[in-house]
Tab-separated table of C-alpha atoms in Angstrom:
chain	number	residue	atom	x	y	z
A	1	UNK	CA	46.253	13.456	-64.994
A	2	UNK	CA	48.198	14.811	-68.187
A	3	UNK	CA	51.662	13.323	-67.057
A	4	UNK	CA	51.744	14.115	-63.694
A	5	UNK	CA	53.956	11.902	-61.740
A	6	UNK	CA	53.218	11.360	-57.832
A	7	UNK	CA	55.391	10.554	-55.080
A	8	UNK	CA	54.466	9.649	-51.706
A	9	UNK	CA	56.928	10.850	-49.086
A	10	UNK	CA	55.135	9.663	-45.915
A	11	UNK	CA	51.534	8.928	-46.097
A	12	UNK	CA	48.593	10.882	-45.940
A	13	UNK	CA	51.487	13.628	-44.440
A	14	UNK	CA	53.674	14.578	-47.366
A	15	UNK	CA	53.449	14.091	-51.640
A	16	UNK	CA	55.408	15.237	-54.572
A	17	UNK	CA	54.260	15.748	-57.776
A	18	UNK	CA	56.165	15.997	-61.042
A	19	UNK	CA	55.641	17.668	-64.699
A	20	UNK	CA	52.552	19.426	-62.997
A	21	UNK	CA	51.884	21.826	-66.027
A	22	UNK	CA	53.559	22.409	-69.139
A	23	UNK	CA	56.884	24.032	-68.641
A	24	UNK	CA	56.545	27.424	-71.154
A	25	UNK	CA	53.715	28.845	-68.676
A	26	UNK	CA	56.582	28.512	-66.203
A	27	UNK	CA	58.834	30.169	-68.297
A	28	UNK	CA	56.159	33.031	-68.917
A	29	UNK	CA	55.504	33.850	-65.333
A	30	UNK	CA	59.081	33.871	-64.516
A	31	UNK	CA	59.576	36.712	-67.569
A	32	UNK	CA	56.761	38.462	-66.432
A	33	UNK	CA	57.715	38.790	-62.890
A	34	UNK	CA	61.391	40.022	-64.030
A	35	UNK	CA	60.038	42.836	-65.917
A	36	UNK	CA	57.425	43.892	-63.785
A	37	UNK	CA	57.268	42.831	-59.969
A	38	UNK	CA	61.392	42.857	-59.668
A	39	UNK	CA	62.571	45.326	-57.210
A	40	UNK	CA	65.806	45.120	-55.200
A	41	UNK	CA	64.477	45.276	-51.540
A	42	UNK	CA	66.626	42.715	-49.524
A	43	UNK	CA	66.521	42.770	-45.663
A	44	UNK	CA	67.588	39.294	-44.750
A	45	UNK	CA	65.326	39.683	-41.681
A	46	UNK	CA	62.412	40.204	-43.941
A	47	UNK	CA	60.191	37.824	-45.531
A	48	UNK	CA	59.168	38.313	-49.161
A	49	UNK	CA	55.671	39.100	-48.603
A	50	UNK	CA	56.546	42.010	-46.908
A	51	UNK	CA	59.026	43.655	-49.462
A	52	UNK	CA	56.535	43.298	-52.205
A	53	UNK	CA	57.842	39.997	-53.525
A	54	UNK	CA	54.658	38.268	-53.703
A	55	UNK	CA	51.595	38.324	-56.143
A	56	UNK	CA	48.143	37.240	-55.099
A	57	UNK	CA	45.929	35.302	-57.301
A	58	UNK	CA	43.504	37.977	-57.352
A	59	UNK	CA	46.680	40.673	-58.238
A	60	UNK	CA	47.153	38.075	-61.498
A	61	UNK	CA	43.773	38.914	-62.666
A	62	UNK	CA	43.730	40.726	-65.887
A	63	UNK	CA	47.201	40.563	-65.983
A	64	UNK	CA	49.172	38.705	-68.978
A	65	UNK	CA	50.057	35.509	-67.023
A	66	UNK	CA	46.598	35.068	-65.432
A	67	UNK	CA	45.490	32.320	-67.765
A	68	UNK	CA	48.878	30.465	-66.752
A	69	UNK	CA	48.409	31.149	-63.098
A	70	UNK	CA	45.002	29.606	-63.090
A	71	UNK	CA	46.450	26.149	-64.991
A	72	UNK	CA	48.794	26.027	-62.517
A	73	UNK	CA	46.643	26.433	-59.528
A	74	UNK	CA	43.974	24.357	-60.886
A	75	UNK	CA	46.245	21.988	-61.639
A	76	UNK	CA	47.693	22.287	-57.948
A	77	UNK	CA	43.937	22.161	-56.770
A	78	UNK	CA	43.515	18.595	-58.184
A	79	UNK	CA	46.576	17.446	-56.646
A	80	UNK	CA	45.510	18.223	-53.801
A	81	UNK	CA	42.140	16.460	-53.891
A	82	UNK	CA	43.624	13.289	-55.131
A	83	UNK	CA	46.595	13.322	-52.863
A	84	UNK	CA	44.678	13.268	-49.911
A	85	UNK	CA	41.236	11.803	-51.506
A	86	UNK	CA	39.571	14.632	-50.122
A	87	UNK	CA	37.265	15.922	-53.422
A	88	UNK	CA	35.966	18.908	-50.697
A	89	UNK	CA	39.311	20.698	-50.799
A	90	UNK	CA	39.557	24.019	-51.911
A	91	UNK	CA	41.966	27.202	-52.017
A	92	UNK	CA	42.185	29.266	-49.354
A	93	UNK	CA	44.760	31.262	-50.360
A	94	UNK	CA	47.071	31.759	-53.445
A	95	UNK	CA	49.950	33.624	-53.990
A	96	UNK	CA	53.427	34.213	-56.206
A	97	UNK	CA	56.283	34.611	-53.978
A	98	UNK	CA	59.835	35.323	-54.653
A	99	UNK	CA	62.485	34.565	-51.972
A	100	UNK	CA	65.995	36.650	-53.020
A	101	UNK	CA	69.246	35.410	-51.893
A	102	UNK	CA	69.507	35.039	-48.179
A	103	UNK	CA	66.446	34.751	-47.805
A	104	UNK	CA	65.362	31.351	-45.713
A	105	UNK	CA	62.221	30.847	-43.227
A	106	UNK	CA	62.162	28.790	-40.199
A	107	UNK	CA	60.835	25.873	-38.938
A	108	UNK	CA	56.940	26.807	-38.133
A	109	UNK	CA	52.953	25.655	-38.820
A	110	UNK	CA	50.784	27.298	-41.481
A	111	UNK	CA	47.586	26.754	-39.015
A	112	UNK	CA	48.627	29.818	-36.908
A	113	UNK	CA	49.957	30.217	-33.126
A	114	UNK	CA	48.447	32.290	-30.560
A	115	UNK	CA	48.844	35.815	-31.941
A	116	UNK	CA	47.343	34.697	-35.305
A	117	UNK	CA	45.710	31.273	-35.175
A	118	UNK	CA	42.086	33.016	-35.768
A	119	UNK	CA	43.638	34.139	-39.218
A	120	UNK	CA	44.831	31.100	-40.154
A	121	UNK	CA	43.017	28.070	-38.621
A	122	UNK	CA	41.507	27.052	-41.147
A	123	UNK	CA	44.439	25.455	-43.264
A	124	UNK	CA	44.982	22.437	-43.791
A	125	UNK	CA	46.966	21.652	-46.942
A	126	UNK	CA	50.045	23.483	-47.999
A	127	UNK	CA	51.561	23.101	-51.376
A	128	UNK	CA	54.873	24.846	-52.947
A	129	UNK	CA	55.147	24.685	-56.677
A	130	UNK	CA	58.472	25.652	-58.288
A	131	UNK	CA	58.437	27.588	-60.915
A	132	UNK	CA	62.782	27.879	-61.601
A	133	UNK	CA	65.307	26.258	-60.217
A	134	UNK	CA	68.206	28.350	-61.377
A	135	UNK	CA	69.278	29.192	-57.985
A	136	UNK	CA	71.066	27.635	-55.169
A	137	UNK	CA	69.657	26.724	-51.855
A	138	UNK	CA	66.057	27.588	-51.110
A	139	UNK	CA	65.496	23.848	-50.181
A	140	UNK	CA	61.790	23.137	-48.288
A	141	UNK	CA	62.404	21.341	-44.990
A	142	UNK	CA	59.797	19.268	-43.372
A	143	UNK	CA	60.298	17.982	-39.875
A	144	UNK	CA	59.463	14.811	-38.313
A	145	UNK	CA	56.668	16.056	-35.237
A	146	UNK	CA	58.128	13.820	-32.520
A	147	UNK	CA	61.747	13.684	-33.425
A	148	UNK	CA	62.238	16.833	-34.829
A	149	UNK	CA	64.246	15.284	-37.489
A	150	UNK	CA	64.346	16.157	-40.671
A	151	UNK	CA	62.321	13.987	-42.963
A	152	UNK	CA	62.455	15.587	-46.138
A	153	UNK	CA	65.118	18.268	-47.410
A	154	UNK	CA	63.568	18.922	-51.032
A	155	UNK	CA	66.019	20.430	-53.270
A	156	UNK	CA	64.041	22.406	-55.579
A	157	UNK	CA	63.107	21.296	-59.130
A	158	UNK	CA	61.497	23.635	-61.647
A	159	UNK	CA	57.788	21.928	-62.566
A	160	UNK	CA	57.033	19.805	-58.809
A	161	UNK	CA	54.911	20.814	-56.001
A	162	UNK	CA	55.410	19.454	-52.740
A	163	UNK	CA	52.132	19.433	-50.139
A	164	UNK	CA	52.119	18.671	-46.955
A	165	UNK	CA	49.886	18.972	-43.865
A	166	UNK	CA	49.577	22.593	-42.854
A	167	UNK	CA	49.518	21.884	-38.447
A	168	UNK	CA	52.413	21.363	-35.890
A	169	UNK	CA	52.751	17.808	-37.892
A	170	UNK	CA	54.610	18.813	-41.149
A	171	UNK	CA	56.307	21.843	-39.447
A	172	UNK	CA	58.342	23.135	-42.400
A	173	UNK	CA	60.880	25.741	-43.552
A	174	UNK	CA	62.872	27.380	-46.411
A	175	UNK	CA	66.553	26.823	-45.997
A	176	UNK	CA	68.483	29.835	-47.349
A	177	UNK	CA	69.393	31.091	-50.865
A	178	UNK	CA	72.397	30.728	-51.527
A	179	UNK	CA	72.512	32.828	-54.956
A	180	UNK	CA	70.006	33.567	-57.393
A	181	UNK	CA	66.252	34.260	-57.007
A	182	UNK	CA	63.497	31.037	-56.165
A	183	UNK	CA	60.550	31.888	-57.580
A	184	UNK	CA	57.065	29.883	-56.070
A	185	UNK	CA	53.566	29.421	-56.193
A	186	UNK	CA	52.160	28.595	-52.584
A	187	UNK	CA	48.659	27.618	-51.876
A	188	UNK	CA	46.744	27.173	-48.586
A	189	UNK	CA	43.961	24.564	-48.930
A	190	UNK	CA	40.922	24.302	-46.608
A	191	UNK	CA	38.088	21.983	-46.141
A	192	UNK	CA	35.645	24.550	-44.957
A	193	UNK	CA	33.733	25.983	-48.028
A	194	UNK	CA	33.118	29.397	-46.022
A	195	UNK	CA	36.671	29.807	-46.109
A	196	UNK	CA	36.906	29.649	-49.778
A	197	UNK	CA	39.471	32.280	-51.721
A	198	UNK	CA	37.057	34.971	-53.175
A	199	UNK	CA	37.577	35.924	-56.589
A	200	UNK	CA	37.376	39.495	-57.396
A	201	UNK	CA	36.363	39.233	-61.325
């Protein structure tokens, strides 16, 4: 697979990947989203996607990092599949996200909770790729589901992806930044085809 390096963490739960893509489509997204998606909107309470610090997949089309978007979350896409041997994943939903300093998120499931599990039950794979890692803090925490312990605290390392179940047994979080801005590409991966991400070429 062109390099990439896997890791298992715990089985069938939780993988890292190394050297996913090649690193100067990193670098181009991150200049990109400097000089145009930027803005200085910062309530710690906040999460990013609701100060405009995030980016859909179908927001990168036409724009002039959608070919390396696409690499990236085709190369994600694979992982996936072969992380899990499951060759009927697919995307559910992609997206650019960019967590400012104090920014954390804690410990929850990506399969929804009462108020929004009909929106979101359909996950079942979550993966964060890194795209910097000039920043401190900003760690991804996954928790152990009957101990509550901690059993990965993955400090951040420009070109991985971590994935992990999406349900109550990877609960996971973003510890806070520190300083500097942590730039990701999350994906949502489902095994139901009707809940594919439509593409809006």
């Amino acid at each position: 697979m062109d390099g990439m390096k896997e890791t298992v963490i715990k089985k069938d739960y939780i993988y890292l990947w190394e050297d996913l893509v090649d690193s100067a489509d990193l670098t181009k997204i991150l200049d990109w989203w400097k000089e145009n998606k930027e803005n200085d909107l910062n309530d710690f309470d906040t999460l990013p996607w609701f100060e405009d610090s995030a980016l859909y997949y179908n927001e990168c089309i036409g724009t002039p990092i959608e070919k390396e978007v696409t690499k990236i979350r085709d190369k994600m896409l694979e992982a996936a599949r072969k992380s899990y041997n499951k060759p009927e994943i697919v995307p559910n939903t992609t997206t650019l996200v960019q967590w400012k300093e104090g920014k954390y998120m804690t410990a929850h499931k990506d399969n929804g909770y009462e108020n929004d599990k009909d929106d979101l039950f359909m996950r079942e794979f979550t993966a964060v790729m890194y795209i910097n890692d000039d920043y401190e803090g900003g760690e991804t925490f996954v928790l152990d589901e009957e101990s509550g312990d901690e059993v990965i605290s993955y400090e951040p390392k420009k070109n991985t992806m971590l994935i992990f179940r999406s349900d109550a047994s990877c609960e996971h979080g973003v510890k806070e930044i520190t300083a500097g801005r942590r730039l990701t590409m999350s994906m949502w991966f489902t095994t139901l085809d009707e809940y594919e991400e439509p593409l809006n070429y």
